[in-house]
Amino acid sequence: MRLTVLGGCGAWPAAGQACSGYLVEHEGFRVLVDPGYATLPRLLELVRAEDVDAVLVSHGHPDHCSDLNPLLRARALGDAPPAALPVHAPPGALDAVLALDRAGMLAGSFEPHDLRPGTPCEVGPFLMEAFPLPHHVPNAGLRLSAGGRTVAYTGDTGPDPALVTLAAGADLLLAEATYPERVPDEDAPYLSTARDAGRTAAAAGAGRLLLTHLWPGTPHEPALAAAAASYAGGTAVAVGGLTVDLGG
């Protein structure tokens, strides 16, 4: 299993970067997780639009799903449109991004599936599990397992006991860490810190930790130091082009 970071900015893409977007591959099957702002050009540097086999969206904020629209356009408007793309998301999360085009323009280009927490399902060679986690809108933490390896992804979330279950024994925890040490009071129930991510990784026994969704302009060093206060495993910040090979 291999994970490639397309982007890791929270809220908006900083210059030369992209928002949340991750390509997870196993046995030639390609899953795009969270096609946020500016992720499609980076994706197309790696694979063709028609080579994506499934899309998973944690929640409906545009920094996590806006580039689903140009991805579907690239597939629907090409010379030889491929089969409908399975797209898994919380109910209603994609209504706004799908409404960007006139009715029917993207018909047949995708096959929608509601993420259902508590009901594992197969996505190609992956076993996918979804976990409801607190955010401003419905958010699903995602756990993908294949070949004896597991990636856990929080989406955007505030503190919740389910995070340890999501990440339990995962080879890689991809964790939202918008702030290094403290979330402003108004967002405290809905977002996390790098310190929170380190605590979760340690409690869950995760093999590695990848911090993502840092506020644009946030230096990496304070975030890494905050995570290291409670987690001794390998830790990095998600930046475009970073690849994590998990084996399996």
JSON list of C-alpha atoms in Angstrom, two decimals:
[
{"chain": "A", "resi": 1, "resn": "MET", "atom": "CA", "xyz": [0.00, 0.00, 0.00]},
{"chain": "A", "resi": 2, "resn": "ARG", "atom": "CA", "xyz": [1.23, 3.49, -0.83]},
{"chain": "A", "resi": 3, "resn": "LEU", "atom": "CA", "xyz": [-0.09, 6.96, 0.03]},
{"chain": "A", "resi": 4, "resn": "THR", "atom": "CA", "xyz": [0.88, 10.03, -1.98]},
{"chain": "A", "resi": 5, "resn": "VAL", "atom": "CA", "xyz": [0.05, 13.49, -0.67]},
{"chain": "A", "resi": 6, "resn": "LEU", "atom": "CA", "xyz": [-1.42, 15.81, -3.31]},
{"chain": "A", "resi": 7, "resn": "GLY", "atom": "CA", "xyz": [-1.91, 18.64, -0.83]},
{"chain": "A", "resi": 8, "resn": "GLY", "atom": "CA", "xyz": [-2.27, 19.30, 2.87]},
{"chain": "A", "resi": 9, "resn": "CYS", "atom": "CA", "xyz": [-3.28, 22.95, 3.35]},
{"chain": "A", "resi": 10, "resn": "GLY", "atom": "CA", "xyz": [-6.28, 23.72, 5.49]},
{"chain": "A", "resi": 11, "resn": "ALA", "atom": "CA", "xyz": [-8.96, 26.20, 4.37]},
{"chain": "A", "resi": 12, "resn": "TRP", "atom": "CA", "xyz": [-7.30, 27.43, 1.14]},
{"chain": "A", "resi": 13, "resn": "PRO", "atom": "CA", "xyz": [-4.24, 26.47, -0.92]},
{"chain": "A", "resi": 14, "resn": "ALA", "atom": "CA", "xyz": [-1.10, 28.46, -0.19]},
{"chain": "A", "resi": 15, "resn": "ALA", "atom": "CA", "xyz": [1.03, 29.55, -3.17]},
{"chain": "A", "resi": 16, "resn": "GLY", "atom": "CA", "xyz": [2.26, 26.51, -5.07]},
{"chain": "A", "resi": 17, "resn": "GLN", "atom": "CA", "xyz": [0.35, 24.11, -2.84]},
{"chain": "A", "resi": 18, "resn": "ALA", "atom": "CA", "xyz": [-3.02, 22.37, -2.64]},
{"chain": "A", "resi": 19, "resn": "CYS", "atom": "CA", "xyz": [-5.60, 21.60, 0.00]},
{"chain": "A", "resi": 20, "resn": "SER", "atom": "CA", "xyz": [-6.41, 18.13, 1.32]},
{"chain": "A", "resi": 21, "resn": "GLY", "atom": "CA", "xyz": [-5.93, 15.38, -1.23]},
{"chain": "A", "resi": 22, "resn": "TYR", "atom": "CA", "xyz": [-4.38, 11.93, -0.99]},
{"chain": "A", "resi": 23, "resn": "LEU", "atom": "CA", "xyz": [-3.91, 9.10, -3.47]},
{"chain": "A", "resi": 24, "resn": "VAL", "atom": "CA", "xyz": [-3.94, 5.65, -1.86]},
{"chain": "A", "resi": 25, "resn": "GLU", "atom": "CA", "xyz": [-2.86, 2.72, -4.04]},
{"chain": "A", "resi": 26, "resn": "HIS", "atom": "CA", "xyz": [-2.74, -1.06, -3.64]},
{"chain": "A", "resi": 27, "resn": "GLU", "atom": "CA", "xyz": [-2.40, -3.75, -6.30]},
{"chain": "A", "resi": 28, "resn": "GLY", "atom": "CA", "xyz": [-2.94, -1.18, -9.06]},
{"chain": "A", "resi": 29, "resn": "PHE", "atom": "CA", "xyz": [-6.21, 0.10, -7.56]},
{"chain": "A", "resi": 30, "resn": "ARG", "atom": "CA", "xyz": [-6.25, 3.87, -7.01]},
{"chain": "A", "resi": 31, "resn": "VAL", "atom": "CA", "xyz": [-8.41, 5.61, -4.42]},
{"chain": "A", "resi": 32, "resn": "LEU", "atom": "CA", "xyz": [-8.53, 9.41, -4.29]},
{"chain": "A", "resi": 33, "resn": "VAL", "atom": "CA", "xyz": [-9.29, 10.64, -0.78]},
{"chain": "A", "resi": 34, "resn": "ASP", "atom": "CA", "xyz": [-10.59, 14.22, -0.43]},
{"chain": "A", "resi": 35, "resn": "PRO", "atom": "CA", "xyz": [-10.14, 16.06, -3.75]},
{"chain": "A", "resi": 36, "resn": "GLY", "atom": "CA", "xyz": [-9.75, 19.55, -2.23]},
{"chain": "A", "resi": 37, "resn": "TYR", "atom": "CA", "xyz": [-8.82, 22.83, -3.90]},
{"chain": "A", "resi": 38, "resn": "ALA", "atom": "CA", "xyz": [-5.97, 22.56, -6.47]},
{"chain": "A", "resi": 39, "resn": "THR", "atom": "CA", "xyz": [-5.50, 18.81, -6.08]},
{"chain": "A", "resi": 40, "resn": "LEU", "atom": "CA", "xyz": [-6.53, 17.80, -9.61]},
{"chain": "A", "resi": 41, "resn": "PRO", "atom": "CA", "xyz": [-3.48, 19.26, -11.42]},
{"chain": "A", "resi": 42, "resn": "ARG", "atom": "CA", "xyz": [-1.23, 17.44, -8.97]},
{"chain": "A", "resi": 43, "resn": "LEU", "atom": "CA", "xyz": [-3.19, 14.22, -9.43]},
{"chain": "A", "resi": 44, "resn": "LEU", "atom": "CA", "xyz": [-2.88, 14.48, -13.22]},
{"chain": "A", "resi": 45, "resn": "GLU", "atom": "CA", "xyz": [0.89, 14.67, -12.89]},
{"chain": "A", "resi": 46, "resn": "LEU", "atom": "CA", "xyz": [0.71, 11.11, -11.53]},
{"chain": "A", "resi": 47, "resn": "VAL", "atom": "CA", "xyz": [-2.23, 9.39, -13.24]},
{"chain": "A", "resi": 48, "resn": "ARG", "atom": "CA", "xyz": [-4.86, 10.10, -15.87]},
{"chain": "A", "resi": 49, "resn": "ALA", "atom": "CA", "xyz": [-8.32, 11.13, -14.70]},
{"chain": "A", "resi": 50, "resn": "GLU", "atom": "CA", "xyz": [-9.78, 7.89, -16.06]},
{"chain": "A", "resi": 51, "resn": "ASP", "atom": "CA", "xyz": [-7.29, 5.84, -14.02]},
{"chain": "A", "resi": 52, "resn": "VAL", "atom": "CA", "xyz": [-8.86, 6.80, -10.67]},
{"chain": "A", "resi": 53, "resn": "ASP", "atom": "CA", "xyz": [-10.90, 3.83, -9.47]},
{"chain": "A", "resi": 54, "resn": "ALA", "atom": "CA", "xyz": [-12.82, 5.37, -6.55]},
{"chain": "A", "resi": 55, "resn": "VAL", "atom": "CA", "xyz": [-13.17, 8.60, -4.58]},
{"chain": "A", "resi": 56, "resn": "LEU", "atom": "CA", "xyz": [-13.73, 8.97, -0.84]},
{"chain": "A", "resi": 57, "resn": "VAL", "atom": "CA", "xyz": [-14.79, 12.30, 0.65]},
{"chain": "A", "resi": 58, "resn": "SER", "atom": "CA", "xyz": [-14.66, 12.86, 4.40]},
{"chain": "A", "resi": 59, "resn": "HIS", "atom": "CA", "xyz": [-16.99, 15.88, 4.41]},
{"chain": "A", "resi": 60, "resn": "GLY", "atom": "CA", "xyz": [-18.50, 18.58, 2.24]},
{"chain": "A", "resi": 61, "resn": "HIS", "atom": "CA", "xyz": [-16.25, 21.59, 2.88]},
{"chain": "A", "resi": 62, "resn": "PRO", "atom": "CA", "xyz": [-14.74, 22.77, -0.42]},
{"chain": "A", "resi": 63, "resn": "ASP", "atom": "CA", "xyz": [-11.14, 22.45, 0.74]},
{"chain": "A", "resi": 64, "resn": "HIS", "atom": "CA", "xyz": [-11.89, 18.70, 0.81]},
{"chain": "A", "resi": 65, "resn": "CYS", "atom": "CA", "xyz": [-14.09, 18.17, -2.23]},
{"chain": "A", "resi": 66, "resn": "SER", "atom": "CA", "xyz": [-14.06, 21.09, -4.71]},
{"chain": "A", "resi": 67, "resn": "ASP", "atom": "CA", "xyz": [-11.86, 19.36, -7.28]},
{"chain": "A", "resi": 68, "resn": "LEU", "atom": "CA", "xyz": [-14.29, 16.51, -7.65]},
{"chain": "A", "resi": 69, "resn": "ASN", "atom": "CA", "xyz": [-16.00, 18.76, -10.20]},
{"chain": "A", "resi": 70, "resn": "PRO", "atom": "CA", "xyz": [-13.04, 19.11, -12.61]},
{"chain": "A", "resi": 71, "resn": "LEU", "atom": "CA", "xyz": [-12.16, 15.44, -12.09]},
{"chain": "A", "resi": 72, "resn": "LEU", "atom": "CA", "xyz": [-15.63, 14.39, -13.22]},
{"chain": "A", "resi": 73, "resn": "ARG", "atom": "CA", "xyz": [-15.49, 16.90, -16.10]},
{"chain": "A", "resi": 74, "resn": "ALA", "atom": "CA", "xyz": [-12.18, 15.42, -17.26]},
{"chain": "A", "resi": 75, "resn": "ARG", "atom": "CA", "xyz": [-13.77, 11.97, -17.29]},
{"chain": "A", "resi": 76, "resn": "ALA", "atom": "CA", "xyz": [-17.17, 12.93, -18.75]},
{"chain": "A", "resi": 77, "resn": "LEU", "atom": "CA", "xyz": [-15.92, 15.24, -21.50]},
{"chain": "A", "resi": 78, "resn": "GLY", "atom": "CA", "xyz": [-13.01, 13.15, -22.76]},
{"chain": "A", "resi": 79, "resn": "ASP", "atom": "CA", "xyz": [-13.01, 11.34, -26.10]},
{"chain": "A", "resi": 80, "resn": "ALA", "atom": "CA", "xyz": [-13.69, 7.96, -24.46]},
{"chain": "A", "resi": 81, "resn": "PRO", "atom": "CA", "xyz": [-15.52, 8.47, -21.15]},
{"chain": "A", "resi": 82, "resn": "PRO", "atom": "CA", "xyz": [-14.71, 5.68, -18.68]},
{"chain": "A", "resi": 83, "resn": "ALA", "atom": "CA", "xyz": [-17.20, 3.79, -16.52]},
{"chain": "A", "resi": 84, "resn": "ALA", "atom": "CA", "xyz": [-18.98, 5.70, -13.77]},
{"chain": "A", "resi": 85, "resn": "LEU", "atom": "CA", "xyz": [-16.63, 6.57, -10.90]},
{"chain": "A", "resi": 86, "resn": "PRO", "atom": "CA", "xyz": [-17.73, 5.29, -7.46]},
{"chain": "A", "resi": 87, "resn": "VAL", "atom": "CA", "xyz": [-17.83, 8.28, -5.09]},
{"chain": "A", "resi": 88, "resn": "HIS", "atom": "CA", "xyz": [-18.34, 7.67, -1.36]},
{"chain": "A", "resi": 89, "resn": "ALA", "atom": "CA", "xyz": [-19.31, 10.59, 0.89]},
{"chain": "A", "resi": 90, "resn": "PRO", "atom": "CA", "xyz": [-21.59, 11.46, 3.82]},
{"chain": "A", "resi": 91, "resn": "PRO", "atom": "CA", "xyz": [-25.21, 11.97, 2.69]},
{"chain": "A", "resi": 92, "resn": "GLY", "atom": "CA", "xyz": [-25.66, 15.39, 1.08]},
{"chain": "A", "resi": 93, "resn": "ALA", "atom": "CA", "xyz": [-21.98, 16.32, 1.39]},
{"chain": "A", "resi": 94, "resn": "LEU", "atom": "CA", "xyz": [-21.50, 16.70, -2.36]},
{"chain": "A", "resi": 95, "resn": "ASP", "atom": "CA", "xyz": [-24.71, 18.55, -3.23]},
{"chain": "A", "resi": 96, "resn": "ALA", "atom": "CA", "xyz": [-22.97, 21.92, -3.62]},
{"chain": "A", "resi": 97, "resn": "VAL", "atom": "CA", "xyz": [-20.00, 20.74, -5.71]},
{"chain": "A", "resi": 98, "resn": "LEU", "atom": "CA", "xyz": [-22.23, 18.64, -7.98]},
{"chain": "A", "resi": 99, "resn": "ALA", "atom": "CA", "xyz": [-24.53, 21.66, -8.50]},
{"chain": "A", "resi": 100, "resn": "LEU", "atom": "CA", "xyz": [-21.70, 23.63, -10.14]},
{"chain": "A", "resi": 101, "resn": "ASP", "atom": "CA", "xyz": [-22.67, 22.15, -13.51]},
{"chain": "A", "resi": 102, "resn": "ARG", "atom": "CA", "xyz": [-26.00, 22.19, -15.33]},
{"chain": "A", "resi": 103, "resn": "ALA", "atom": "CA", "xyz": [-28.29, 19.26, -14.69]},
{"chain": "A", "resi": 104, "resn": "GLY", "atom": "CA", "xyz": [-27.26, 16.20, -16.65]},
{"chain": "A", "resi": 105, "resn": "MET", "atom": "CA", "xyz": [-23.81, 17.38, -17.70]},
{"chain": "A", "resi": 106, "resn": "LEU", "atom": "CA", "xyz": [-22.05, 14.90, -15.43]},
{"chain": "A", "resi": 107, "resn": "ALA", "atom": "CA", "xyz": [-24.73, 12.22, -15.76]},
{"chain": "A", "resi": 108, "resn": "GLY", "atom": "CA", "xyz": [-23.18, 8.79, -15.92]},
{"chain": "A", "resi": 109, "resn": "SER", "atom": "CA", "xyz": [-19.73, 10.01, -14.86]},
{"chain": "A", "resi": 110, "resn": "PHE", "atom": "CA", "xyz": [-20.09, 8.98, -11.23]},
{"chain": "A", "resi": 111, "resn": "GLU", "atom": "CA", "xyz": [-21.91, 6.50, -9.01]},
{"chain": "A", "resi": 112, "resn": "PRO", "atom": "CA", "xyz": [-22.78, 7.98, -5.58]},
{"chain": "A", "resi": 113, "resn": "HIS", "atom": "CA", "xyz": [-22.53, 5.94, -2.38]},
{"chain": "A", "resi": 114, "resn": "ASP", "atom": "CA", "xyz": [-23.41, 7.15, 1.11]},
{"chain": "A", "resi": 115, "resn": "LEU", "atom": "CA", "xyz": [-20.74, 6.51, 3.74]},
{"chain": "A", "resi": 116, "resn": "ARG", "atom": "CA", "xyz": [-22.40, 4.45, 6.46]},
{"chain": "A", "resi": 117, "resn": "PRO", "atom": "CA", "xyz": [-20.56, 4.35, 9.79]},
{"chain": "A", "resi": 118, "resn": "GLY", "atom": "CA", "xyz": [-20.55, 0.94, 11.38]},
{"chain": "A", "resi": 119, "resn": "THR", "atom": "CA", "xyz": [-20.93, -0.88, 8.06]},
{"chain": "A", "resi": 120, "resn": "PRO", "atom": "CA", "xyz": [-17.55, -1.86, 6.56]},
{"chain": "A", "resi": 121, "resn": "CYS", "atom": "CA", "xyz": [-17.54, -2.20, 2.79]},
{"chain": "A", "resi": 122, "resn": "GLU", "atom": "CA", "xyz": [-15.14, -3.23, 0.06]},
{"chain": "A", "resi": 123, "resn": "VAL", "atom": "CA", "xyz": [-13.66, -0.61, -2.25]},
{"chain": "A", "resi": 124, "resn": "GLY", "atom": "CA", "xyz": [-11.58, -2.57, -4.72]},
{"chain": "A", "resi": 125, "resn": "PRO", "atom": "CA", "xyz": [-8.97, -4.44, -2.64]},
{"chain": "A", "resi": 126, "resn": "PHE", "atom": "CA", "xyz": [-9.56, -2.18, 0.36]},
{"chain": "A", "resi": 127, "resn": "LEU", "atom": "CA", "xyz": [-11.79, -2.77, 3.34]},
{"chain": "A", "resi": 128, "resn": "MET", "atom": "CA", "xyz": [-13.19, 0.65, 4.21]},
{"chain": "A", "resi": 129, "resn": "GLU", "atom": "CA", "xyz": [-14.67, 1.64, 7.57]},
{"chain": "A", "resi": 130, "resn": "ALA", "atom": "CA", "xyz": [-16.22, 5.02, 8.34]},
{"chain": "A", "resi": 131, "resn": "PHE", "atom": "CA", "xyz": [-16.40, 6.69, 11.76]},
{"chain": "A", "resi": 132, "resn": "PRO", "atom": "CA", "xyz": [-18.62, 9.72, 12.54]},
{"chain": "A", "resi": 133, "resn": "LEU", "atom": "CA", "xyz": [-16.46, 12.47, 14.02]},
{"chain": "A", "resi": 134, "resn": "PRO", "atom": "CA", "xyz": [-17.38, 15.99, 15.20]},
{"chain": "A", "resi": 135, "resn": "HIS", "atom": "CA", "xyz": [-16.95, 18.89, 12.78]},
{"chain": "A", "resi": 136, "resn": "HIS", "atom": "CA", "xyz": [-18.99, 21.91, 11.62]},
{"chain": "A", "resi": 137, "resn": "VAL", "atom": "CA", "xyz": [-20.66, 19.59, 9.07]},
{"chain": "A", "resi": 138, "resn": "PRO", "atom": "CA", "xyz": [-21.02, 15.79, 9.06]},
{"chain": "A", "resi": 139, "resn": "ASN", "atom": "CA", "xyz": [-17.51, 14.32, 8.85]},
{"chain": "A", "resi": 140, "resn": "ALA", "atom": "CA", "xyz": [-16.39, 10.72, 8.46]},
{"chain": "A", "resi": 141, "resn": "GLY", "atom": "CA", "xyz": [-13.05, 9.43, 9.64]},
{"chain": "A", "resi": 142, "resn": "LEU", "atom": "CA", "xyz": [-11.88, 6.76, 7.20]},
{"chain": "A", "resi": 143, "resn": "ARG", "atom": "CA", "xyz": [-9.96, 3.54, 7.76]},
{"chain": "A", "resi": 144, "resn": "LEU", "atom": "CA", "xyz": [-8.59, 1.72, 4.72]},
{"chain": "A", "resi": 145, "resn": "SER", "atom": "CA", "xyz": [-7.04, -1.75, 5.07]},
{"chain": "A", "resi": 146, "resn": "ALA", "atom": "CA", "xyz": [-5.45, -3.98, 2.44]},
{"chain": "A", "resi": 147, "resn": "GLY", "atom": "CA", "xyz": [-2.54, -6.40, 2.24]},
{"chain": "A", "resi": 148, "resn": "GLY", "atom": "CA", "xyz": [-2.15, -6.45, 6.00]},
{"chain": "A", "resi": 149, "resn": "ARG", "atom": "CA", "xyz": [-1.66, -2.66, 6.15]},
{"chain": "A", "resi": 150, "resn": "THR", "atom": "CA", "xyz": [-3.97, 0.11, 7.38]},
{"chain": "A", "resi": 151, "resn": "VAL", "atom": "CA", "xyz": [-4.23, 3.85, 6.83]},
{"chain": "A", "resi": 152, "resn": "ALA", "atom": "CA", "xyz": [-6.50, 5.85, 9.13]},
{"chain": "A", "resi": 153, "resn": "TYR", "atom": "CA", "xyz": [-7.62, 9.38, 8.22]},
{"chain": "A", "resi": 154, "resn": "THR", "atom": "CA", "xyz": [-9.47, 11.75, 10.51]},
{"chain": "A", "resi": 155, "resn": "GLY", "atom": "CA", "xyz": [-10.90, 14.22, 8.01]},
{"chain": "A", "resi": 156, "resn": "ASP", "atom": "CA", "xyz": [-11.47, 17.39, 10.07]},
{"chain": "A", "resi": 157, "resn": "THR", "atom": "CA", "xyz": [-12.54, 16.71, 13.63]},
{"chain": "A", "resi": 158, "resn": "GLY", "atom": "CA", "xyz": [-12.62, 17.91, 17.17]},
{"chain": "A", "resi": 159, "resn": "PRO", "atom": "CA", "xyz": [-11.56, 15.69, 20.07]},
{"chain": "A", "resi": 160, "resn": "ASP", "atom": "CA", "xyz": [-13.51, 12.42, 20.28]},
{"chain": "A", "resi": 161, "resn": "PRO", "atom": "CA", "xyz": [-12.91, 8.99, 21.88]},
{"chain": "A", "resi": 162, "resn": "ALA", "atom": "CA", "xyz": [-13.69, 7.33, 18.52]},
{"chain": "A", "resi": 163, "resn": "LEU", "atom": "CA", "xyz": [-10.38, 8.66, 17.13]},
{"chain": "A", "resi": 164, "resn": "VAL", "atom": "CA", "xyz": [-8.45, 6.00, 19.06]},
{"chain": "A", "resi": 165, "resn": "THR", "atom": "CA", "xyz": [-10.72, 3.30, 17.63]},
{"chain": "A", "resi": 166, "resn": "LEU", "atom": "CA", "xyz": [-10.29, 4.73, 14.13]},
{"chain": "A", "resi": 167, "resn": "ALA", "atom": "CA", "xyz": [-6.50, 4.69, 14.42]},
{"chain": "A", "resi": 168, "resn": "ALA", "atom": "CA", "xyz": [-6.04, 1.53, 16.52]},
{"chain": "A", "resi": 169, "resn": "GLY", "atom": "CA", "xyz": [-2.95, -0.31, 15.29]},
{"chain": "A", "resi": 170, "resn": "ALA", "atom": "CA", "xyz": [-2.88, 1.63, 12.01]},
{"chain": "A", "resi": 171, "resn": "ASP", "atom": "CA", "xyz": [0.39, 1.64, 10.11]},
{"chain": "A", "resi": 172, "resn": "LEU", "atom": "CA", "xyz": [-0.21, 5.31, 9.29]},
{"chain": "A", "resi": 173, "resn": "LEU", "atom": "CA", "xyz": [-2.45, 7.89, 10.96]},
{"chain": "A", "resi": 174, "resn": "LEU", "atom": "CA", "xyz": [-3.19, 10.87, 8.72]},
{"chain": "A", "resi": 175, "resn": "ALA", "atom": "CA", "xyz": [-4.46, 13.40, 11.23]},
{"chain": "A", "resi": 176, "resn": "GLU", "atom": "CA", "xyz": [-5.90, 16.89, 10.95]},
{"chain": "A", "resi": 177, "resn": "ALA", "atom": "CA", "xyz": [-3.69, 19.30, 12.91]},
{"chain": "A", "resi": 178, "resn": "THR", "atom": "CA", "xyz": [-4.89, 22.77, 11.98]},
{"chain": "A", "resi": 179, "resn": "TYR", "atom": "CA", "xyz": [-3.12, 24.40, 14.93]},
{"chain": "A", "resi": 180, "resn": "PRO", "atom": "CA", "xyz": [0.03, 23.32, 16.80]},
{"chain": "A", "resi": 181, "resn": "GLU", "atom": "CA", "xyz": [-1.11, 23.68, 20.42]},
{"chain": "A", "resi": 182, "resn": "ARG", "atom": "CA", "xyz": [-4.51, 25.32, 20.82]},
{"chain": "A", "resi": 183, "resn": "VAL", "atom": "CA", "xyz": [-7.70, 25.64, 18.80]},
{"chain": "A", "resi": 184, "resn": "PRO", "atom": "CA", "xyz": [-9.56, 28.98, 19.18]},
{"chain": "A", "resi": 185, "resn": "ASP", "atom": "CA", "xyz": [-12.50, 28.58, 21.55]},
{"chain": "A", "resi": 186, "resn": "GLU", "atom": "CA", "xyz": [-15.19, 28.92, 18.89]},
{"chain": "A", "resi": 187, "resn": "ASP", "atom": "CA", "xyz": [-13.73, 26.03, 16.89]},
{"chain": "A", "resi": 188, "resn": "ALA", "atom": "CA", "xyz": [-12.49, 23.88, 19.76]},
{"chain": "A", "resi": 189, "resn": "PRO", "atom": "CA", "xyz": [-15.25, 21.23, 19.42]},
{"chain": "A", "resi": 190, "resn": "TYR", "atom": "CA", "xyz": [-14.66, 20.90, 15.66]},
{"chain": "A", "resi": 191, "resn": "LEU", "atom": "CA", "xyz": [-10.91, 21.04, 14.94]},
{"chain": "A", "resi": 192, "resn": "SER", "atom": "CA", "xyz": [-7.73, 19.51, 16.37]},
{"chain": "A", "resi": 193, "resn": "THR", "atom": "CA", "xyz": [-4.13, 20.37, 17.11]},
{"chain": "A", "resi": 194, "resn": "ALA", "atom": "CA", "xyz": [-0.86, 18.62, 16.40]},
{"chain": "A", "resi": 195, "resn": "ARG", "atom": "CA", "xyz": [-0.66, 17.93, 20.12]},
{"chain": "A", "resi": 196, "resn": "ASP", "atom": "CA", "xyz": [-4.06, 16.20, 19.91]},
{"chain": "A", "resi": 197, "resn": "ALA", "atom": "CA", "xyz": [-2.84, 14.17, 16.95]},
{"chain": "A", "resi": 198, "resn": "GLY", "atom": "CA", "xyz": [0.24, 13.01, 18.85]},
{"chain": "A", "resi": 199, "resn": "ARG", "atom": "CA", "xyz": [-1.89, 11.90, 21.78]},
{"chain": "A", "resi": 200, "resn": "THR", "atom": "CA", "xyz": [-4.22, 9.96, 19.51]},
{"chain": "A", "resi": 201, "resn": "ALA", "atom": "CA", "xyz": [-1.34, 8.27, 17.67]},
{"chain": "A", "resi": 202, "resn": "ALA", "atom": "CA", "xyz": [0.25, 7.23, 20.97]},
{"chain": "A", "resi": 203, "resn": "ALA", "atom": "CA", "xyz": [-2.99, 5.94, 22.50]},
{"chain": "A", "resi": 204, "resn": "ALA", "atom": "CA", "xyz": [-3.87, 4.03, 19.32]},
{"chain": "A", "resi": 205, "resn": "GLY", "atom": "CA", "xyz": [-0.43, 2.50, 18.83]},
{"chain": "A", "resi": 206, "resn": "ALA", "atom": "CA", "xyz": [-0.18, 3.92, 15.30]},
{"chain": "A", "resi": 207, "resn": "GLY", "atom": "CA", "xyz": [3.03, 3.10, 13.45]},
{"chain": "A", "resi": 208, "resn": "ARG", "atom": "CA", "xyz": [3.53, 6.54, 11.88]},
{"chain": "A", "resi": 209, "resn": "LEU", "atom": "CA", "xyz": [1.87, 9.95, 12.09]},
{"chain": "A", "resi": 210, "resn": "LEU", "atom": "CA", "xyz": [1.32, 12.38, 9.24]},
{"chain": "A", "resi": 211, "resn": "LEU", "atom": "CA", "xyz": [0.04, 15.83, 10.24]},
{"chain": "A", "resi": 212, "resn": "THR", "atom": "CA", "xyz": [-2.22, 17.51, 7.72]},
{"chain": "A", "resi": 213, "resn": "HIS", "atom": "CA", "xyz": [-4.59, 20.46, 7.24]},
{"chain": "A", "resi": 214, "resn": "LEU", "atom": "CA", "xyz": [-2.16, 22.93, 8.84]},
{"chain": "A", "resi": 215, "resn": "TRP", "atom": "CA", "xyz": [-3.37, 26.51, 8.58]},
{"chain": "A", "resi": 216, "resn": "PRO", "atom": "CA", "xyz": [-1.62, 28.12, 5.57]},
{"chain": "A", "resi": 217, "resn": "GLY", "atom": "CA", "xyz": [1.62, 29.74, 6.64]},
{"chain": "A", "resi": 218, "resn": "THR", "atom": "CA", "xyz": [2.00, 27.64, 9.79]},
{"chain": "A", "resi": 219, "resn": "PRO", "atom": "CA", "xyz": [5.66, 26.63, 10.25]},
{"chain": "A", "resi": 220, "resn": "HIS", "atom": "CA", "xyz": [6.15, 22.88, 10.42]},
{"chain": "A", "resi": 221, "resn": "GLU", "atom": "CA", "xyz": [8.51, 22.86, 13.40]},
{"chain": "A", "resi": 222, "resn": "PRO", "atom": "CA", "xyz": [6.00, 23.90, 16.11]},
{"chain": "A", "resi": 223, "resn": "ALA", "atom": "CA", "xyz": [3.50, 21.32, 14.87]},
{"chain": "A", "resi": 224, "resn": "LEU", "atom": "CA", "xyz": [6.08, 18.54, 14.84]},
{"chain": "A", "resi": 225, "resn": "ALA", "atom": "CA", "xyz": [7.31, 19.51, 18.32]},
{"chain": "A", "resi": 226, "resn": "ALA", "atom": "CA", "xyz": [3.75, 19.54, 19.69]},
{"chain": "A", "resi": 227, "resn": "ALA", "atom": "CA", "xyz": [3.04, 16.06, 18.33]},
{"chain": "A", "resi": 228, "resn": "ALA", "atom": "CA", "xyz": [6.37, 14.75, 19.66]},
{"chain": "A", "resi": 229, "resn": "ALA", "atom": "CA", "xyz": [5.42, 15.77, 23.21]},
{"chain": "A", "resi": 230, "resn": "SER", "atom": "CA", "xyz": [3.33, 12.59, 23.47]},
{"chain": "A", "resi": 231, "resn": "TYR", "atom": "CA", "xyz": [4.19, 10.48, 20.41]},
{"chain": "A", "resi": 232, "resn": "ALA", "atom": "CA", "xyz": [7.63, 9.00, 19.85]},
{"chain": "A", "resi": 233, "resn": "GLY", "atom": "CA", "xyz": [7.00, 7.42, 16.44]},
{"chain": "A", "resi": 234, "resn": "GLY", "atom": "CA", "xyz": [7.94, 8.77, 13.04]},
{"chain": "A", "resi": 235, "resn": "THR", "atom": "CA", "xyz": [6.11, 12.02, 12.31]},
{"chain": "A", "resi": 236, "resn": "ALA", "atom": "CA", "xyz": [5.99, 14.30, 9.27]},
{"chain": "A", "resi": 237, "resn": "VAL", "atom": "CA", "xyz": [3.85, 17.07, 7.81]},
{"chain": "A", "resi": 238, "resn": "ALA", "atom": "CA", "xyz": [1.75, 16.30, 4.73]},
{"chain": "A", "resi": 239, "resn": "VAL", "atom": "CA", "xyz": [3.14, 18.32, 1.81]},
{"chain": "A", "resi": 240, "resn": "GLY", "atom": "CA", "xyz": [2.46, 17.81, -1.88]},
{"chain": "A", "resi": 241, "resn": "GLY", "atom": "CA", "xyz": [4.60, 15.09, -3.40]},
{"chain": "A", "resi": 242, "resn": "LEU", "atom": "CA", "xyz": [5.33, 13.25, -0.16]},
{"chain": "A", "resi": 243, "resn": "THR", "atom": "CA", "xyz": [4.94, 9.48, -0.60]},
{"chain": "A", "resi": 244, "resn": "VAL", "atom": "CA", "xyz": [4.62, 6.93, 2.21]},
{"chain": "A", "resi": 245, "resn": "ASP", "atom": "CA", "xyz": [5.21, 3.33, 1.17]},
{"chain": "A", "resi": 246, "resn": "LEU", "atom": "CA", "xyz": [3.60, 1.01, 3.71]},
{"chain": "A", "resi": 247, "resn": "GLY", "atom": "CA", "xyz": [4.46, -2.28, 2.04]},
{"chain": "A", "resi": 248, "resn": "GLY", "atom": "CA", "xyz": [2.02, -5.19, 2.15]}
]
